[in-house]
């Protein structure tokens, strides 16, 4: 597995420019995103933070091709998502994006092993067996491969989700509150896995969270408020993130 | 009342569900595949088969066989949830290799709730069972006709009034004589039908020239002689003779429709009845009692060396003058005898098509509900890269699997019931019934069942495909 080089960090894995997302219309219209421009560099772990209603989930959904922007552009690598129809968007998510959601990440009828390779199976390929084998060891699920999700703890389920997200070596993995439903120890494990994937195998992770401790695992934190990008912070610590959050909660 | 009754069980069950169990998401509901159910179902099946076999083979009784058949149906419904797991596993086995993860998911989904799968499929199962029952019974009747004609009809062509089988509205009695005059013809024998009471029951008599009859029909082993029945002689089949303890030389009293009683002497006992009937008397013996003189069938044998086509043409020429009845070769005659069966089957199929359509609506409804329940899971699948087309295919294949299970169960049940019906008819009636499983027709039934499943899945699949990914993920 390759190590991070200075070159790869300069290439954007995902990027949104002047992103505007309006829900509804007329008087009840809500501007969830109000002109956000942000780049998620390859090989980096970026956290998106902000109070609830700040538009952080919407930003993630639009950047990941789960939702479409009202105006502005979203790109994964060099691909402009605005020009893709539903089928192409789906194929892009399958082949180039990984997902870890807050809950209900796994297909209950599939085994752990099948859940991990689901995107690859949907593509009809086998992926890279060595990479997947290594992933299984990293997330520590070798003895659970033939279990069903219902037989796993919440933390184990999230670890399966992490393994699935990285199985196809995607350009970028989006994680939406991946530790939101976990106790702190399991949460630490999952965050540790995401961090290791970025630092040891040069993957790219974008994580939405409201937890300063979780955000501290990232290389960089971007802060969102009222649909706008308001700040960014390199090499965050939990205390600094917490202070920053408090700071912009006061004026608003 | 029916509505109330059918709502009772689910209502009670809903009341019994523990609140926490209701909150938990259960992926696989195995409630249907319990051991007691398997044991009860198997016991019921065994009992049903035992009853049926007893009713068919040991002590022929239509009632016993019927009870067994009904019990078999009940056993199938009870065993459904247990069987559905195994059946869907087997039927869906090739899906994984055929359709990859889409097929595998469809198979797992069909396995999710054995009880629901079984309940959904049971309507189709019963429909298909009835269709295949009639298909098997119809084919068996045809095979019986075929066997009867080929076994006992030794003639070359048969002339019959254009109607079902040999019943007919009647041929002129002079037709047989006229055909006899044709140089190509060796023997032409007319068969008429008469009725008389023998041994306390109304019996069909065959009124004919016994000597010519023997030449055109294979009567099996003949004890005594058909040569001189005269006006007071009768020939009886072995079966009837055995039943009434008659032998050649004994007498039997016949009460005719005109009320007169006459004593006949049994002059011959013959082996095969089928086309010739169970009792044969001469025209002379029948003449005083007849109300209308007509033949229902004229059996014709050609002279040696006459080609079938030439002979048939010659007979047709004569028949033309007598109301143009149908002249048929042996095969044609056997086929037209079965023509009524086809018509009956067409009617039955038309009615059953309706039942199958209703069964399909049931499958579609259950699937639509299931899709609603799985909204989040479907959203997840779409998010990680399942295309709309794959999602639709997954739903359609699940539908096909459920339908295939119902169809397979229905075919098995229908074939069994068909066999029971044929055997029971065989035991209850005088004539021998042949059992036939028509492979082509049953294959068509199987195909139609599965294709109907795909059809039933179309709408739910379209609906699932329209699902909004984001909203599906957000659904609680």
XYZ file of C-alpha atoms in Angstrom:
728
model
C 0.000 0.000 0.000
C 1.246 3.435 -0.906
C 2.060 6.171 1.531
C 0.843 9.711 1.253
C 2.950 11.936 -0.944
C 2.922 15.677 -1.244
C 1.700 15.409 -4.837
C -1.514 13.521 -4.157
C -2.598 15.946 -1.434
C -2.775 18.804 -3.894
C -5.254 17.020 -6.181
C -8.910 17.578 -5.153
C -10.824 14.340 -4.538
C -14.111 16.218 -4.369
C -15.041 19.846 -4.764
C -18.129 22.059 -4.732
C -18.147 25.563 -6.169
C -20.805 28.197 -5.395
C -23.082 25.440 -4.206
C -26.671 26.573 -3.654
C -29.412 24.209 -2.557
C -32.953 25.482 -2.108
C -35.686 23.221 -0.722
C -39.298 24.038 -1.507
C -40.382 27.189 -3.323
C -42.101 30.525 -2.876
C -42.418 31.873 0.646
C -41.518 28.567 2.297
C -38.256 28.144 0.364
C -35.288 27.171 2.525
C -31.732 27.895 1.414
C -29.881 24.948 2.914
C -26.676 25.855 1.064
C -25.996 29.475 0.240
C -22.960 29.671 -1.992
C -20.506 27.205 -0.507
C -17.161 26.624 -2.170
C -14.990 23.959 -0.639
C -12.328 21.507 -1.788
C -11.692 18.131 -0.209
C -8.100 17.284 -1.085
C -7.153 13.710 -1.925
C -5.402 11.772 0.815
C -6.861 13.948 3.549
C -9.400 13.463 6.318
C -11.778 16.429 6.372
C -14.515 16.987 8.935
C -17.564 19.146 8.247
C -18.885 20.722 11.420
C -21.698 23.020 12.242
C -24.805 23.352 14.376
C -27.887 21.442 13.293
C -29.568 23.085 10.341
C -26.273 24.533 9.150
C -26.464 22.536 5.934
C -23.608 20.131 6.621
C -25.570 17.001 5.699
C -26.945 18.685 2.588
C -23.410 19.631 1.573
C -22.291 16.042 1.969
C -25.282 14.663 0.031
C -24.705 17.060 -2.850
C -20.931 16.505 -2.918
C -21.444 12.733 -2.913
C -23.994 12.600 -5.722
C -26.892 11.606 -3.503
C -28.630 14.915 -4.131
C -28.408 17.572 -6.823
C -27.561 21.234 -6.394
C -29.970 24.030 -7.269
C -27.016 25.943 -8.718
C -23.267 25.714 -8.628
C -21.147 22.703 -9.437
C -20.098 19.573 -7.605
C -17.250 17.371 -8.790
C -15.824 14.017 -7.825
C -12.301 14.044 -9.215
C -12.733 15.549 -12.672
C -16.335 14.504 -13.096
C -19.016 17.188 -12.965
C -21.984 15.618 -11.163
C -24.419 18.154 -12.637
C -24.128 16.562 -16.068
C -24.960 13.036 -14.940
C -28.337 11.337 -15.139
C -29.614 9.063 -12.367
C -27.967 5.983 -13.813
C -24.554 7.581 -14.244
C -24.756 9.125 -10.785
C -25.536 5.705 -9.340
C -22.617 4.120 -11.174
C -20.341 6.917 -9.969
C -21.396 6.346 -6.357
C -20.879 2.631 -6.807
C -17.428 2.844 -8.385
C -15.874 6.006 -7.002
C -17.560 6.892 -3.712
C -17.843 5.078 -0.379
C -20.501 5.698 2.251
C -20.785 5.280 6.002
C -24.126 6.421 7.384
C -25.135 7.024 10.956
C -27.297 3.918 11.210
C -28.849 1.240 9.091
C -25.748 0.858 7.009
C -26.009 -2.797 6.155
C -28.360 -4.964 4.134
C -29.886 -7.283 6.752
C -30.239 -10.270 4.430
C -26.576 -10.270 3.424
C -23.705 -11.646 5.486
C -20.849 -9.456 6.693
C -18.662 -10.597 3.802
C -21.419 -9.934 1.278
C -22.107 -6.507 2.738
C -18.449 -5.579 2.430
C -18.285 -6.506 -1.247
C -21.784 -5.222 -2.083
C -20.707 -2.287 -4.308
C -18.231 -4.547 -6.111
C -20.864 -7.249 -6.540
C -23.331 -4.699 -7.873
C -20.695 -3.749 -10.413
C -20.300 -7.417 -11.298
C -16.557 -7.393 -10.557
C -14.429 -8.962 -7.863
C -12.387 -5.934 -6.918
C -8.953 -6.519 -5.439
C -9.121 -9.642 -3.237
C -5.862 -8.849 -1.423
C -7.019 -5.352 -0.554
C -10.353 -6.648 0.739
C -8.633 -9.369 2.703
C -6.368 -6.798 4.346
C -9.395 -4.574 5.052
C -11.136 -7.413 6.869
C -8.145 -7.773 9.154
C -7.857 -4.047 9.720
C -11.494 -3.778 10.839
C -11.077 -7.015 12.828
C -14.066 -8.935 11.485
C -12.498 -12.094 10.156
C -14.384 -14.319 12.591
C -17.707 -12.604 11.770
C -17.653 -12.864 7.985
C -20.588 -15.248 7.749
C -22.736 -13.592 10.374
C -25.757 -11.466 9.613
C -25.740 -7.792 10.661
C -28.411 -8.490 13.278
C -25.907 -10.729 15.089
C -23.374 -7.905 15.442
C -23.076 -5.061 17.939
C -23.559 -1.486 16.757
C -19.808 -0.885 16.730
C -19.157 -4.027 14.714
C -21.851 -3.009 12.239
C -20.201 0.379 11.728
C -16.852 -1.338 11.204
C -18.438 -3.470 8.490
C -19.765 -0.276 6.941
C -16.290 1.215 6.987
C -14.868 -1.874 5.321
C -17.588 -1.696 2.647
C -16.915 1.997 2.071
C -13.251 1.305 1.296
C -13.683 -2.045 -0.462
C -13.635 -0.633 -3.981
C -10.806 1.852 -3.265
C -13.070 4.824 -3.959
C -11.842 8.344 -4.737
C -13.552 9.551 -1.594
C -15.473 8.109 1.368
C -18.288 10.178 2.846
C -19.222 9.466 6.439
C -22.385 10.998 7.869
C -22.225 11.072 11.697
C -20.590 7.620 11.660
C -20.275 7.564 15.453
C -23.632 9.141 16.227
C -25.201 5.932 17.467
C -22.159 4.401 19.164
C -20.748 4.400 22.670
C -17.480 6.314 22.966
C -15.184 3.269 22.770
C -16.786 1.900 19.615
C -16.847 5.425 18.256
C -13.107 5.774 18.839
C -12.505 2.492 17.016
C -14.452 3.608 13.976
C -12.753 7.018 13.898
C -9.386 5.329 14.311
C -10.149 3.151 11.293
C -11.091 6.153 9.161
C -7.900 7.953 10.242
C -5.722 4.933 9.517
C -7.259 4.509 6.075
C -6.296 8.084 5.217
C -2.822 8.073 6.715
C -1.691 4.555 5.883
C -3.367 3.935 2.534
C -3.831 7.436 1.134
C -7.622 7.271 1.008
C -9.766 10.401 1.236
C -12.466 10.791 3.890
C -15.075 13.504 4.322
C -16.969 13.212 7.595
C -19.997 15.133 8.789
C -20.149 15.373 12.582
C -21.315 17.555 15.420
C -18.934 15.937 17.901
C -15.669 17.899 18.536
C -13.932 14.719 19.711
C -14.738 13.043 16.418
C -13.678 16.091 14.448
C -10.302 16.033 16.233
C -9.465 12.846 14.296
C -9.515 14.811 11.040
C -6.628 16.626 9.328
C -8.818 19.630 8.781
C -12.212 20.879 9.938
C -14.495 23.127 7.903
C -17.253 24.971 9.771
C -20.659 25.615 8.284
C -23.356 27.942 9.603
C -26.614 28.926 7.914
C -25.586 27.323 4.658
C -22.275 29.174 4.410
C -18.688 28.148 4.983
C -17.588 30.252 7.957
C -14.207 28.902 9.010
C -11.614 26.165 8.621
C -9.056 24.744 10.984
C -5.941 22.613 10.347
C -4.734 19.916 12.749
C -7.699 20.322 15.073
C -7.896 19.228 18.677
C -11.148 18.561 20.509
C -10.698 21.619 22.754
C -9.967 24.026 19.915
C -12.942 22.721 17.933
C -15.193 23.022 20.954
C -14.055 26.610 21.549
C -14.647 27.500 17.919
C -18.120 25.996 18.004
C -19.004 27.937 21.130
C -17.677 31.070 19.510
C -20.075 31.062 16.631
C -22.989 29.834 18.616
C -22.882 33.034 20.698
C -23.442 35.561 17.903
C -26.135 33.465 16.233
C -68.374 -12.310 8.736
C -65.641 -13.617 6.467
C -63.792 -10.311 6.700
C -64.134 -10.256 10.463
C -62.948 -13.833 10.751
C -59.935 -13.321 8.537
C -58.906 -10.211 10.481
C -59.099 -11.977 13.816
C -55.842 -13.905 13.737
C -53.590 -11.010 12.649
C -55.294 -8.790 15.242
C -54.642 -11.228 18.059
C -51.066 -11.704 16.911
C -50.471 -7.960 16.733
C -51.766 -7.679 20.302
C -49.333 -10.335 21.444
C -46.237 -8.720 19.955
C -43.918 -7.424 22.651
C -43.461 -3.643 22.384
C -39.695 -3.951 22.188
C -39.826 -6.634 19.533
C -41.982 -4.302 17.496
C -39.360 -1.584 17.763
C -36.537 -3.824 16.695
C -36.029 -4.279 12.993
C -36.250 -7.920 12.188
C -34.542 -8.884 9.005
C -35.547 -12.472 8.825
C -38.798 -13.648 10.295
C -38.651 -17.359 10.839
C -41.906 -17.593 12.751
C -43.510 -19.653 9.996
C -40.911 -22.385 9.870
C -41.459 -23.781 13.339
C -40.933 -27.414 14.254
C -44.505 -28.077 15.420
C -45.722 -26.809 12.083
C -43.348 -29.059 10.205
C -44.389 -32.039 12.289
C -48.120 -31.323 11.970
C -47.821 -30.709 8.249
C -45.864 -33.878 7.639
C -48.321 -35.903 9.690
C -51.203 -34.389 7.726
C -49.520 -35.188 4.414
C -48.898 -38.759 5.518
C -52.505 -39.119 6.628
C -53.763 -37.582 3.387
C -51.682 -39.914 1.260
C -52.689 -42.933 3.351
C -56.379 -42.044 3.121
C -56.160 -41.438 -0.590
C -54.243 -44.598 -1.330
C -56.706 -46.571 0.767
C -59.582 -44.962 -1.108
C -58.010 -45.614 -4.466
C -56.171 -48.891 -4.226
C -57.295 -50.871 -1.199
C -61.013 -50.299 -0.838
C -62.125 -48.196 -3.812
C -64.260 -45.400 -2.424
C -64.684 -41.984 -3.961
C -65.473 -40.527 -0.541
C -62.302 -41.788 1.070
C -60.220 -40.590 -1.856
C -62.012 -37.246 -1.817
C -61.373 -36.794 1.906
C -57.723 -37.619 1.300
C -57.540 -35.084 -1.514
C -59.048 -32.313 0.625
C -56.688 -33.226 3.454
C -53.754 -33.036 1.045
C -54.784 -29.492 0.183
C -54.941 -28.571 3.870
C -51.566 -30.193 4.489
C -50.044 -28.167 1.655
C -51.313 -24.933 3.182
C -50.029 -25.929 6.646
C -46.662 -27.016 5.279
C -46.380 -23.944 3.043
C -44.156 -21.825 5.291
C -41.861 -24.761 6.021
C -41.716 -25.791 2.400
C -41.291 -22.256 1.076
C -37.863 -21.908 2.680
C -36.537 -25.068 1.092
C -38.354 -24.563 -2.190
C -37.286 -20.948 -2.665
C -33.723 -21.906 -1.762
C -33.713 -24.555 -4.461
C -35.695 -22.623 -7.071
C -33.618 -19.518 -6.439
C -30.343 -21.435 -6.436
C -29.361 -20.650 -10.000
C -30.333 -16.989 -9.605
C -27.057 -16.000 -7.996
C -25.029 -17.329 -10.871
C -27.555 -16.037 -13.395
C -28.127 -12.530 -12.102
C -25.301 -11.973 -9.630
C -25.991 -10.042 -6.468
C -29.364 -8.884 -7.821
C -30.514 -12.488 -7.990
C -28.994 -13.318 -4.615
C -30.803 -10.400 -3.008
C -34.091 -11.391 -4.633
C -33.691 -14.894 -3.282
C -32.891 -13.688 0.237
C -35.846 -11.338 0.137
C -38.177 -14.147 -0.860
C -36.754 -16.146 2.062
C -37.228 -13.341 4.559
C -40.669 -14.240 5.761
C -41.511 -17.851 4.918
C -45.010 -17.426 6.238
C -45.688 -14.422 4.097
C -44.149 -16.028 1.036
C -46.278 -19.117 1.575
C -49.448 -17.150 2.192
C -48.831 -15.030 -0.881
C -48.108 -18.042 -3.023
C -50.962 -20.163 -1.703
C -53.634 -18.477 -3.826
C -51.588 -19.102 -6.929
C -50.812 -22.604 -5.705
C -54.482 -23.487 -5.447
C -55.208 -21.931 -8.837
C -52.377 -23.809 -10.500
C -53.356 -26.990 -8.650
C -56.862 -26.840 -10.111
C -55.514 -26.011 -13.573
C -53.102 -28.921 -13.510
C -55.739 -31.201 -11.986
C -57.983 -30.561 -14.979
C -55.071 -30.750 -17.381
C -54.075 -34.128 -16.004
C -57.652 -35.358 -15.876
C -58.333 -34.145 -19.410
C -55.184 -35.776 -20.752
C -56.101 -38.962 -18.921
C -59.581 -38.938 -20.448
C -58.066 -38.483 -23.879
C -55.609 -41.256 -23.266
C -58.525 -43.377 -22.129
C -60.453 -42.656 -25.335
C -57.394 -43.351 -27.389
C -56.730 -46.574 -25.614
C -60.364 -47.622 -25.920
C -60.541 -46.964 -29.636
C -57.205 -48.522 -30.451
C -57.850 -51.532 -28.259
C -61.348 -52.458 -29.176
C -62.044 -50.846 -32.534
C -60.660 -53.159 -35.175
C -62.379 -51.382 -38.093
C -60.802 -49.045 -40.621
C -63.176 -46.129 -40.514
C -65.967 -45.039 -38.231
C -69.037 -43.144 -39.364
C -70.679 -41.090 -36.669
C -73.111 -38.235 -36.461
C -71.267 -34.934 -36.110
C -71.413 -34.499 -32.374
C -69.509 -35.601 -29.288
C -68.205 -39.121 -29.322
C -70.456 -41.977 -30.172
C -73.538 -40.537 -28.499
C -74.820 -38.494 -31.384
C -78.223 -37.677 -32.667
C -78.415 -40.810 -34.699
C -77.638 -42.212 -38.102
C -80.120 -43.801 -40.390
C -80.198 -47.558 -39.803
C -80.101 -48.027 -43.570
C -76.638 -46.421 -43.750
C -74.843 -49.535 -42.521
C -76.549 -51.642 -45.178
C -75.769 -49.089 -47.871
C -72.114 -49.021 -46.931
C -72.049 -52.801 -46.905
C -72.926 -52.656 -50.633
C -69.774 -50.686 -51.475
C -67.286 -53.031 -53.163
C -64.298 -51.771 -51.141
C -66.060 -52.638 -47.887
C -65.737 -55.960 -46.183
C -68.022 -55.396 -43.223
C -70.104 -52.467 -42.069
C -71.831 -52.782 -38.758
C -74.173 -50.266 -37.231
C -74.387 -49.838 -33.496
C -77.535 -48.495 -31.935
C -78.250 -47.699 -28.346
C -81.081 -49.116 -26.340
C -82.018 -48.971 -22.691
C -83.462 -51.657 -20.465
C -83.609 -52.465 -16.804
C -81.461 -55.410 -15.889
C -81.122 -56.624 -12.332
C -82.997 -53.587 -11.053
C -80.936 -50.923 -12.806
C -81.174 -49.129 -16.132
C -78.477 -50.361 -18.506
C -77.345 -49.255 -21.929
C -77.802 -51.963 -24.516
C -75.888 -52.145 -27.743
C -78.249 -53.006 -30.555
C -76.396 -54.436 -33.506
C -75.580 -57.376 -35.694
C -73.500 -59.438 -33.259
C -71.746 -61.415 -35.970
C -70.533 -58.303 -37.776
C -69.723 -56.714 -34.430
C -67.303 -59.468 -33.629
C -65.499 -58.858 -36.899
C -65.087 -55.114 -36.428
C -64.459 -54.911 -32.715
C -61.998 -56.741 -30.563
C -64.209 -58.241 -27.897
C -61.452 -60.097 -26.121
C -62.029 -63.661 -24.998
C -65.535 -64.845 -25.920
C -67.185 -67.613 -23.974
C -70.124 -69.064 -25.881
C -71.100 -67.683 -29.264
C -72.428 -64.410 -30.590
C -73.694 -66.187 -33.707
C -77.193 -67.069 -32.665
C -78.482 -64.573 -30.120
C -81.788 -64.497 -31.975
C -84.608 -62.542 -30.378
C -84.163 -63.919 -26.875
C -80.395 -64.107 -26.565
C -78.033 -61.584 -24.974
C -74.283 -61.215 -24.775
C -72.762 -59.744 -21.589
C -69.287 -58.590 -20.604
C -67.301 -60.641 -18.160
C -67.438 -57.824 -15.649
C -71.224 -57.554 -15.667
C -71.618 -61.290 -15.755
C -69.355 -61.614 -12.749
C -71.274 -58.975 -10.878
C -74.623 -60.600 -11.465
C -73.326 -64.165 -11.261
C -74.372 -64.945 -14.810
C -72.827 -67.556 -17.016
C -73.667 -68.750 -20.510
C -76.981 -70.561 -20.391
C -78.367 -68.538 -17.468
C -81.333 -66.276 -17.926
C -81.739 -62.599 -17.183
C -84.906 -60.538 -17.074
C -84.934 -57.295 -19.056
C -87.556 -54.625 -18.505
C -87.826 -52.374 -21.561
C -88.850 -48.758 -21.660
C -92.252 -49.685 -22.980
C -92.849 -51.541 -19.712
C -92.691 -55.059 -21.114
C -90.558 -57.659 -19.403
C -88.787 -60.351 -21.310
C -86.499 -63.150 -20.334
C -83.226 -63.428 -22.252
C -80.746 -66.260 -22.240
C -77.075 -65.412 -21.912
C -75.507 -66.921 -25.047
C -72.096 -65.307 -24.843
C -69.807 -63.671 -22.288
C -67.055 -61.451 -23.783
C -63.995 -59.828 -22.282
C -63.847 -56.248 -23.521
C -66.716 -53.836 -23.234
C -65.473 -50.299 -23.952
C -66.880 -49.324 -27.365
C -69.165 -52.337 -27.726
C -70.958 -51.714 -24.434
C -71.785 -54.129 -21.649
C -74.894 -55.766 -23.117
C -75.411 -56.723 -26.717
C -78.721 -57.776 -28.239
C -79.791 -58.158 -31.852
C -81.825 -55.710 -33.847
C -84.597 -58.264 -34.036
C -84.786 -58.497 -30.247
C -84.828 -54.712 -29.889
C -87.291 -54.021 -32.714
C -90.532 -54.554 -30.747
C -89.494 -52.066 -28.070
C -87.877 -49.352 -30.055
C -89.255 -45.841 -30.166
C -86.904 -44.592 -32.814
C -84.583 -46.644 -34.887
C -81.130 -45.128 -35.314
C -77.487 -46.060 -35.084
C -75.005 -43.972 -33.238
C -71.998 -45.453 -34.957
C -71.253 -47.471 -38.044
C -67.975 -49.313 -37.899
C -66.535 -50.260 -41.284
C -63.810 -52.725 -42.261
C -62.363 -52.589 -45.779
C -61.654 -55.490 -48.080
C -58.052 -56.652 -48.116
C -55.864 -54.511 -50.310
C -58.082 -51.425 -50.246
C -56.070 -48.315 -49.379
C -57.372 -46.272 -46.450
C -57.888 -43.223 -48.671
C -59.779 -45.098 -51.371
C -61.910 -46.893 -48.822
C -62.689 -43.739 -46.942
C -63.629 -41.932 -50.150
C -65.973 -44.742 -51.139
C -67.672 -44.726 -47.745
C -67.941 -40.960 -47.792
C -69.745 -41.109 -51.127
C -72.442 -43.335 -49.638
C -72.591 -41.421 -46.360
C -73.257 -38.289 -48.399
C -76.704 -39.578 -49.222
C -77.553 -40.110 -45.543
C -77.166 -36.649 -44.069
C -73.403 -36.517 -44.609
C -72.199 -37.854 -41.263
C -68.504 -37.753 -40.484
C -66.313 -40.554 -41.795
C -63.193 -40.861 -39.698
C -60.171 -43.092 -39.586
C -59.360 -44.729 -36.285
C -57.052 -41.939 -35.184
C -59.479 -39.259 -36.248
C -62.270 -41.028 -34.462
C -60.251 -41.250 -31.249
C -59.360 -37.597 -31.530
C -62.875 -36.402 -32.164
C -64.093 -38.486 -29.263
C -61.760 -36.375 -27.157
C -62.937 -33.134 -28.750
C -65.514 -32.549 -26.038
C -62.782 -32.794 -23.425
C -60.827 -29.990 -25.039
C -63.902 -27.825 -25.031
C -64.541 -28.536 -21.363
C -60.898 -27.757 -20.576
C -61.020 -24.462 -22.458
C -64.005 -23.433 -20.382
C -62.352 -24.443 -17.139
C -59.138 -22.636 -18.090
C -61.055 -19.458 -18.852
C -62.614 -19.523 -15.390
C -59.311 -20.322 -13.753
C -57.513 -17.507 -15.533
C -59.602 -15.241 -13.349
C -58.495 -17.026 -10.181
C -54.867 -16.723 -11.271
C -55.256 -13.015 -11.953
C -56.582 -12.573 -8.425
C -53.631 -14.551 -7.063
C -51.290 -12.262 -8.960
C -52.921 -9.184 -7.503
C -52.192 -10.727 -4.101
C -48.523 -11.156 -4.941
C -48.319 -7.592 -6.240
C -49.953 -6.220 -3.091
C -47.700 -8.134 -0.734
C -44.655 -6.994 -2.651
C -45.757 -3.388 -2.592
C -46.144 -3.636 1.173
C -42.778 -5.321 1.550
C -41.136 -2.584 -0.479
C -42.691 -0.001 1.758
C -41.284 -1.814 4.795
C -37.839 -2.011 3.244
C -37.669 1.612 2.168
C -34.468 2.314 4.107
C -32.751 -0.793 2.907
C -33.645 -0.002 -0.698
C -32.365 3.539 -0.174
C -29.107 2.149 1.157
C -28.756 -0.176 -1.821
C -29.353 2.701 -4.204
C -26.876 4.893 -2.317
C -24.048 2.384 -2.545
C -24.636 1.817 -6.228
C -27.633 -0.309 -7.112
C -29.039 1.099 -10.336
C -32.774 1.533 -10.840
C -32.727 -1.284 -13.374
C -31.033 -3.589 -10.866
C -33.497 -2.640 -8.159
C -36.440 -3.331 -10.456
C -34.946 -6.645 -11.529
C -34.460 -7.578 -7.873
C -38.139 -6.964 -7.098
C -39.286 -8.774 -10.239
C -37.154 -11.802 -9.477
C -38.518 -11.956 -5.957
C -42.000 -11.959 -7.459
C -41.031 -14.695 -9.905
C -39.614 -16.786 -7.054
C -42.788 -16.481 -4.996
C -44.840 -17.372 -8.065
C -42.513 -20.241 -8.930
C -42.971 -21.648 -5.448
C -46.740 -21.417 -5.783
C -46.625 -22.917 -9.247
C -44.404 -25.810 -8.214
C -46.610 -26.598 -5.223
C -49.709 -26.311 -7.388
C -48.304 -28.618 -10.042
C -47.405 -31.268 -7.481
C -50.757 -31.002 -5.753
C -52.673 -30.900 -9.044
C -50.872 -33.905 -10.467
C -51.550 -35.853 -7.278
C -55.220 -34.859 -7.192
C -55.496 -35.650 -10.892
C -54.114 -39.096 -10.279
C -56.566 -39.576 -7.407
C -59.490 -38.437 -9.554
C -58.538 -40.741 -12.412
C -58.001 -43.729 -10.151
C -61.182 -43.041 -8.223
C -63.147 -42.767 -11.480
C -61.527 -45.974 -12.597
C -62.599 -47.718 -9.439
C -66.101 -46.287 -9.482
C -66.984 -46.870 -13.131
C -67.108 -49.939 -15.346
C -64.726 -48.755 -17.985
C -60.983 -48.690 -17.488
C -59.419 -45.251 -17.068
C -55.911 -44.523 -18.204
C -53.721 -42.051 -16.292
C -51.609 -39.660 -18.300
C -49.298 -36.790 -17.288
C -49.069 -34.459 -20.277
C -45.509 -33.069 -19.977
C -45.874 -30.345 -22.604
C -49.068 -28.930 -21.141
C -47.776 -29.046 -17.578
C -44.595 -27.306 -18.718
C -46.763 -24.600 -20.252
C -48.636 -24.264 -16.939
C -45.301 -23.934 -15.117
C -44.043 -21.338 -17.565
C -47.257 -19.349 -17.430
C -47.113 -19.403 -13.612
C -43.581 -18.014 -13.540
C -44.242 -15.503 -16.302
C -47.300 -14.357 -14.379
C -45.017 -13.811 -11.390
C -42.814 -11.530 -13.465
C -45.945 -9.699 -14.557
C -47.146 -9.311 -10.982
C -43.769 -7.874 -10.034
C -43.840 -5.173 -12.704
C -45.815 -2.572 -10.788
C -44.124 -3.010 -7.405
C -40.774 -2.943 -9.212
C -41.644 0.294 -10.979
C -42.758 1.793 -7.709
C -39.558 0.701 -5.961
C -37.546 2.187 -8.821
C -39.171 5.582 -8.310
C -38.000 5.678 -4.699
C -36.116 8.836 -3.787
C -32.710 7.768 -2.474
C -32.281 10.534 0.085
C -35.768 10.277 1.472
C -35.396 6.505 1.698
C -32.229 6.847 3.747
C -33.842 9.411 6.019
C -36.967 7.304 6.620
C -37.193 6.251 10.227
